[in-house]
Amino acid sequence: DGLLPAVFARVHPKFQTPHVTTIATGLVVACISGFVPRGTVAEMANIGTLFAFAVVCAGVWRLRHTDPHAHRSFRTPWVPVIPILGILFSLGLMAALPGITWVRFFVWLAIGCVVYFSYGAKHSHLTGTHRAAGKR
């Protein structure tokens, strides 16, 4: 989709996985976890995963509302009850994390937004700007 440089989009010929990205991410995480206390790494992994889960729940809820007849490979029962509960439980667990974890989370989120808006938004094949310019 152009949101990352092409080198990170390479897919392994046999396993069909983004092997370059997986290796690079593993190396960065291994280096960071070698210097950061285990509890800090766990808290950051927890808040990131819970935030992602809350976003997915919100997305499921929104898509079921805006496009109820779209083909889906699986069904979520009791929409919107299940997605709302997923969001609430995720936010509740996130609220139990220490304040410094929230600060770190927002710093990483800000860094991610800067990277996205400075590189990804300009190079995205999804925005239509590349299509209009014939760069797809």
JSON list of C-alpha atoms in Angstrom, two decimals:
[
{"chain": "A", "resi": 1, "resn": "ASP", "atom": "CA", "xyz": [0.00, 0.00, 0.00]},
{"chain": "A", "resi": 2, "resn": "GLY", "atom": "CA", "xyz": [3.05, 2.27, -0.01]},
{"chain": "A", "resi": 3, "resn": "LEU", "atom": "CA", "xyz": [2.82, 3.19, 3.68]},
{"chain": "A", "resi": 4, "resn": "LEU", "atom": "CA", "xyz": [6.31, 1.81, 4.28]},
{"chain": "A", "resi": 5, "resn": "PRO", "atom": "CA", "xyz": [9.37, 1.68, 2.02]},
{"chain": "A", "resi": 6, "resn": "ALA", "atom": "CA", "xyz": [9.27, -1.14, -0.53]},
{"chain": "A", "resi": 7, "resn": "VAL", "atom": "CA", "xyz": [12.04, -3.12, 1.21]},
{"chain": "A", "resi": 8, "resn": "PHE", "atom": "CA", "xyz": [9.67, -3.76, 4.12]},
{"chain": "A", "resi": 9, "resn": "ALA", "atom": "CA", "xyz": [6.98, -5.08, 1.79]},
{"chain": "A", "resi": 10, "resn": "ARG", "atom": "CA", "xyz": [9.06, -8.02, 0.56]},
{"chain": "A", "resi": 11, "resn": "VAL", "atom": "CA", "xyz": [7.30, -11.33, 1.07]},
{"chain": "A", "resi": 12, "resn": "HIS", "atom": "CA", "xyz": [9.23, -14.56, 1.58]},
{"chain": "A", "resi": 13, "resn": "PRO", "atom": "CA", "xyz": [8.79, -16.78, -1.52]},
{"chain": "A", "resi": 14, "resn": "LYS", "atom": "CA", "xyz": [8.17, -19.97, 0.45]},
{"chain": "A", "resi": 15, "resn": "PHE", "atom": "CA", "xyz": [6.37, -18.80, 3.62]},
{"chain": "A", "resi": 16, "resn": "GLN", "atom": "CA", "xyz": [4.54, -15.77, 2.18]},
{"chain": "A", "resi": 17, "resn": "THR", "atom": "CA", "xyz": [5.37, -13.64, 5.23]},
{"chain": "A", "resi": 18, "resn": "PRO", "atom": "CA", "xyz": [6.98, -10.19, 5.43]},
{"chain": "A", "resi": 19, "resn": "HIS", "atom": "CA", "xyz": [10.33, -11.63, 6.49]},
{"chain": "A", "resi": 20, "resn": "VAL", "atom": "CA", "xyz": [12.42, -8.45, 6.24]},
{"chain": "A", "resi": 21, "resn": "THR", "atom": "CA", "xyz": [10.02, -6.55, 8.49]},
{"chain": "A", "resi": 22, "resn": "THR", "atom": "CA", "xyz": [9.79, -9.46, 10.93]},
{"chain": "A", "resi": 23, "resn": "ILE", "atom": "CA", "xyz": [13.59, -9.76, 11.21]},
{"chain": "A", "resi": 24, "resn": "ALA", "atom": "CA", "xyz": [14.09, -5.99, 11.54]},
{"chain": "A", "resi": 25, "resn": "THR", "atom": "CA", "xyz": [11.37, -5.71, 14.18]},
{"chain": "A", "resi": 26, "resn": "GLY", "atom": "CA", "xyz": [12.79, -8.69, 16.09]},
{"chain": "A", "resi": 27, "resn": "LEU", "atom": "CA", "xyz": [16.27, -7.17, 16.11]},
{"chain": "A", "resi": 28, "resn": "VAL", "atom": "CA", "xyz": [15.01, -3.77, 17.31]},
{"chain": "A", "resi": 29, "resn": "VAL", "atom": "CA", "xyz": [12.87, -5.33, 20.04]},
{"chain": "A", "resi": 30, "resn": "ALA", "atom": "CA", "xyz": [15.73, -7.62, 21.13]},
{"chain": "A", "resi": 31, "resn": "CYS", "atom": "CA", "xyz": [18.09, -4.64, 21.41]},
{"chain": "A", "resi": 32, "resn": "ILE", "atom": "CA", "xyz": [15.57, -2.53, 23.32]},
{"chain": "A", "resi": 33, "resn": "SER", "atom": "CA", "xyz": [14.62, -5.36, 25.67]},
{"chain": "A", "resi": 34, "resn": "GLY", "atom": "CA", "xyz": [18.30, -5.92, 26.44]},
{"chain": "A", "resi": 35, "resn": "PHE", "atom": "CA", "xyz": [18.50, -2.47, 28.02]},
{"chain": "A", "resi": 36, "resn": "VAL", "atom": "CA", "xyz": [14.98, -1.85, 29.34]},
{"chain": "A", "resi": 37, "resn": "PRO", "atom": "CA", "xyz": [13.59, -3.54, 32.47]},
{"chain": "A", "resi": 38, "resn": "ARG", "atom": "CA", "xyz": [11.34, -6.51, 31.80]},
{"chain": "A", "resi": 39, "resn": "GLY", "atom": "CA", "xyz": [8.35, -4.90, 33.56]},
{"chain": "A", "resi": 40, "resn": "THR", "atom": "CA", "xyz": [8.57, -1.81, 31.36]},
{"chain": "A", "resi": 41, "resn": "VAL", "atom": "CA", "xyz": [8.67, -3.93, 28.21]},
{"chain": "A", "resi": 42, "resn": "ALA", "atom": "CA", "xyz": [5.67, -5.94, 29.45]},
{"chain": "A", "resi": 43, "resn": "GLU", "atom": "CA", "xyz": [3.68, -2.80, 30.27]},
{"chain": "A", "resi": 44, "resn": "MET", "atom": "CA", "xyz": [4.39, -1.30, 26.84]},
{"chain": "A", "resi": 45, "resn": "ALA", "atom": "CA", "xyz": [3.42, -4.54, 25.12]},
{"chain": "A", "resi": 46, "resn": "ASN", "atom": "CA", "xyz": [0.23, -4.66, 27.19]},
{"chain": "A", "resi": 47, "resn": "ILE", "atom": "CA", "xyz": [-0.88, -1.09, 26.48]},
{"chain": "A", "resi": 48, "resn": "GLY", "atom": "CA", "xyz": [-0.08, -1.43, 22.79]},
{"chain": "A", "resi": 49, "resn": "THR", "atom": "CA", "xyz": [-1.96, -4.71, 22.42]},
{"chain": "A", "resi": 50, "resn": "LEU", "atom": "CA", "xyz": [-4.96, -3.49, 24.42]},
{"chain": "A", "resi": 51, "resn": "PHE", "atom": "CA", "xyz": [-5.12, -0.28, 22.38]},
{"chain": "A", "resi": 52, "resn": "ALA", "atom": "CA", "xyz": [-4.97, -2.27, 19.14]},
{"chain": "A", "resi": 53, "resn": "PHE", "atom": "CA", "xyz": [-7.72, -4.58, 20.37]},
{"chain": "A", "resi": 54, "resn": "ALA", "atom": "CA", "xyz": [-9.93, -1.60, 21.31]},
{"chain": "A", "resi": 55, "resn": "VAL", "atom": "CA", "xyz": [-9.38, -0.11, 17.84]},
{"chain": "A", "resi": 56, "resn": "VAL", "atom": "CA", "xyz": [-10.29, -3.43, 16.19]},
{"chain": "A", "resi": 57, "resn": "CYS", "atom": "CA", "xyz": [-13.45, -3.67, 18.30]},
{"chain": "A", "resi": 58, "resn": "ALA", "atom": "CA", "xyz": [-14.39, -0.12, 17.30]},
{"chain": "A", "resi": 59, "resn": "GLY", "atom": "CA", "xyz": [-13.70, -0.98, 13.66]},
{"chain": "A", "resi": 60, "resn": "VAL", "atom": "CA", "xyz": [-15.90, -4.08, 13.78]},
{"chain": "A", "resi": 61, "resn": "TRP", "atom": "CA", "xyz": [-18.70, -2.06, 15.36]},
{"chain": "A", "resi": 62, "resn": "ARG", "atom": "CA", "xyz": [-18.34, 0.76, 12.82]},
{"chain": "A", "resi": 63, "resn": "LEU", "atom": "CA", "xyz": [-18.14, -1.52, 9.77]},
{"chain": "A", "resi": 64, "resn": "ARG", "atom": "CA", "xyz": [-21.16, -3.56, 10.87]},
{"chain": "A", "resi": 65, "resn": "HIS", "atom": "CA", "xyz": [-23.08, -0.29, 11.13]},
{"chain": "A", "resi": 66, "resn": "THR", "atom": "CA", "xyz": [-21.87, 1.40, 7.92]},
{"chain": "A", "resi": 67, "resn": "ASP", "atom": "CA", "xyz": [-21.63, -1.67, 5.67]},
{"chain": "A", "resi": 68, "resn": "PRO", "atom": "CA", "xyz": [-23.82, -4.43, 7.15]},
{"chain": "A", "resi": 69, "resn": "HIS", "atom": "CA", "xyz": [-24.08, -6.48, 3.94]},
{"chain": "A", "resi": 70, "resn": "ALA", "atom": "CA", "xyz": [-20.35, -6.74, 3.13]},
{"chain": "A", "resi": 71, "resn": "HIS", "atom": "CA", "xyz": [-18.91, -10.24, 2.77]},
{"chain": "A", "resi": 72, "resn": "ARG", "atom": "CA", "xyz": [-17.01, -11.29, 5.88]},
{"chain": "A", "resi": 73, "resn": "SER", "atom": "CA", "xyz": [-15.01, -14.43, 6.48]},
{"chain": "A", "resi": 74, "resn": "PHE", "atom": "CA", "xyz": [-16.24, -14.64, 10.07]},
{"chain": "A", "resi": 75, "resn": "ARG", "atom": "CA", "xyz": [-19.19, -13.29, 12.03]},
{"chain": "A", "resi": 76, "resn": "THR", "atom": "CA", "xyz": [-19.07, -11.45, 15.34]},
{"chain": "A", "resi": 77, "resn": "PRO", "atom": "CA", "xyz": [-22.09, -12.29, 17.46]},
{"chain": "A", "resi": 78, "resn": "TRP", "atom": "CA", "xyz": [-24.17, -9.73, 19.32]},
{"chain": "A", "resi": 79, "resn": "VAL", "atom": "CA", "xyz": [-22.87, -6.61, 17.57]},
{"chain": "A", "resi": 80, "resn": "PRO", "atom": "CA", "xyz": [-22.66, -3.97, 19.07]},
{"chain": "A", "resi": 81, "resn": "VAL", "atom": "CA", "xyz": [-22.64, -5.61, 22.53]},
{"chain": "A", "resi": 82, "resn": "ILE", "atom": "CA", "xyz": [-19.45, -7.65, 22.03]},
{"chain": "A", "resi": 83, "resn": "PRO", "atom": "CA", "xyz": [-17.42, -4.82, 20.44]},
{"chain": "A", "resi": 84, "resn": "ILE", "atom": "CA", "xyz": [-18.54, -2.35, 23.13]},
{"chain": "A", "resi": 85, "resn": "LEU", "atom": "CA", "xyz": [-17.59, -4.81, 25.88]},
{"chain": "A", "resi": 86, "resn": "GLY", "atom": "CA", "xyz": [-14.24, -5.40, 24.16]},
{"chain": "A", "resi": 87, "resn": "ILE", "atom": "CA", "xyz": [-13.56, -1.65, 24.07]},
{"chain": "A", "resi": 88, "resn": "LEU", "atom": "CA", "xyz": [-14.62, -1.16, 27.70]},
{"chain": "A", "resi": 89, "resn": "PHE", "atom": "CA", "xyz": [-12.59, -4.09, 29.04]},
{"chain": "A", "resi": 90, "resn": "SER", "atom": "CA", "xyz": [-9.53, -3.05, 27.04]},
{"chain": "A", "resi": 91, "resn": "LEU", "atom": "CA", "xyz": [-9.77, 0.53, 28.28]},
{"chain": "A", "resi": 92, "resn": "GLY", "atom": "CA", "xyz": [-10.33, -0.72, 31.83]},
{"chain": "A", "resi": 93, "resn": "LEU", "atom": "CA", "xyz": [-7.20, -2.86, 31.71]},
{"chain": "A", "resi": 94, "resn": "MET", "atom": "CA", "xyz": [-5.27, 0.03, 30.16]},
{"chain": "A", "resi": 95, "resn": "ALA", "atom": "CA", "xyz": [-6.44, 2.34, 32.96]},
{"chain": "A", "resi": 96, "resn": "ALA", "atom": "CA", "xyz": [-4.86, -0.02, 35.50]},
{"chain": "A", "resi": 97, "resn": "LEU", "atom": "CA", "xyz": [-1.40, 0.49, 33.99]},
{"chain": "A", "resi": 98, "resn": "PRO", "atom": "CA", "xyz": [0.98, 3.01, 35.60]},
{"chain": "A", "resi": 99, "resn": "GLY", "atom": "CA", "xyz": [0.93, 6.64, 34.47]},
{"chain": "A", "resi": 100, "resn": "ILE", "atom": "CA", "xyz": [4.46, 6.46, 33.06]},
{"chain": "A", "resi": 101, "resn": "THR", "atom": "CA", "xyz": [3.28, 3.71, 30.72]},
{"chain": "A", "resi": 102, "resn": "TRP", "atom": "CA", "xyz": [0.65, 6.11, 29.37]},
{"chain": "A", "resi": 103, "resn": "VAL", "atom": "CA", "xyz": [3.30, 8.78, 28.83]},
{"chain": "A", "resi": 104, "resn": "ARG", "atom": "CA", "xyz": [5.51, 6.32, 26.93]},
{"chain": "A", "resi": 105, "resn": "PHE", "atom": "CA", "xyz": [2.49, 5.14, 24.95]},
{"chain": "A", "resi": 106, "resn": "PHE", "atom": "CA", "xyz": [1.55, 8.66, 23.84]},
{"chain": "A", "resi": 107, "resn": "VAL", "atom": "CA", "xyz": [5.18, 9.45, 22.95]},
{"chain": "A", "resi": 108, "resn": "TRP", "atom": "CA", "xyz": [5.37, 6.32, 20.77]},
{"chain": "A", "resi": 109, "resn": "LEU", "atom": "CA", "xyz": [1.95, 7.14, 19.30]},
{"chain": "A", "resi": 110, "resn": "ALA", "atom": "CA", "xyz": [3.16, 10.66, 18.47]},
{"chain": "A", "resi": 111, "resn": "ILE", "atom": "CA", "xyz": [6.32, 9.28, 16.85]},
{"chain": "A", "resi": 112, "resn": "GLY", "atom": "CA", "xyz": [4.18, 6.88, 14.80]},
{"chain": "A", "resi": 113, "resn": "CYS", "atom": "CA", "xyz": [1.90, 9.72, 13.68]},
{"chain": "A", "resi": 114, "resn": "VAL", "atom": "CA", "xyz": [4.91, 11.82, 12.63]},
{"chain": "A", "resi": 115, "resn": "VAL", "atom": "CA", "xyz": [6.33, 8.91, 10.63]},
{"chain": "A", "resi": 116, "resn": "TYR", "atom": "CA", "xyz": [2.94, 8.21, 9.04]},
{"chain": "A", "resi": 117, "resn": "PHE", "atom": "CA", "xyz": [2.17, 11.80, 8.10]},
{"chain": "A", "resi": 118, "resn": "SER", "atom": "CA", "xyz": [5.69, 12.59, 6.93]},
{"chain": "A", "resi": 119, "resn": "TYR", "atom": "CA", "xyz": [6.21, 9.42, 4.87]},
{"chain": "A", "resi": 120, "resn": "GLY", "atom": "CA", "xyz": [3.21, 7.12, 4.72]},
{"chain": "A", "resi": 121, "resn": "ALA", "atom": "CA", "xyz": [0.52, 9.61, 3.77]},
{"chain": "A", "resi": 122, "resn": "LYS", "atom": "CA", "xyz": [2.64, 10.93, 0.89]},
{"chain": "A", "resi": 123, "resn": "HIS", "atom": "CA", "xyz": [3.53, 7.49, -0.45]},
{"chain": "A", "resi": 124, "resn": "SER", "atom": "CA", "xyz": [0.23, 5.70, 0.16]},
{"chain": "A", "resi": 125, "resn": "HIS", "atom": "CA", "xyz": [-1.36, 3.99, -2.82]},
{"chain": "A", "resi": 126, "resn": "LEU", "atom": "CA", "xyz": [-4.69, 4.17, -1.00]},
{"chain": "A", "resi": 127, "resn": "THR", "atom": "CA", "xyz": [-5.12, 7.96, -1.02]},
{"chain": "A", "resi": 128, "resn": "GLY", "atom": "CA", "xyz": [-5.65, 8.32, -4.75]},
{"chain": "A", "resi": 129, "resn": "THR", "atom": "CA", "xyz": [-2.81, 10.82, -5.16]},
{"chain": "A", "resi": 130, "resn": "HIS", "atom": "CA", "xyz": [-0.57, 8.18, -6.72]},
{"chain": "A", "resi": 131, "resn": "ARG", "atom": "CA", "xyz": [-3.34, 6.99, -9.01]},
{"chain": "A", "resi": 132, "resn": "ALA", "atom": "CA", "xyz": [-4.04, 10.51, -10.21]},
{"chain": "A", "resi": 133, "resn": "ALA", "atom": "CA", "xyz": [-0.35, 11.12, -10.88]},
{"chain": "A", "resi": 134, "resn": "GLY", "atom": "CA", "xyz": [0.09, 7.73, -12.56]},
{"chain": "A", "resi": 135, "resn": "LYS", "atom": "CA", "xyz": [2.51, 6.52, -9.87]},
{"chain": "A", "resi": 136, "resn": "ARG", "atom": "CA", "xyz": [0.65, 3.39, -8.88]}
]
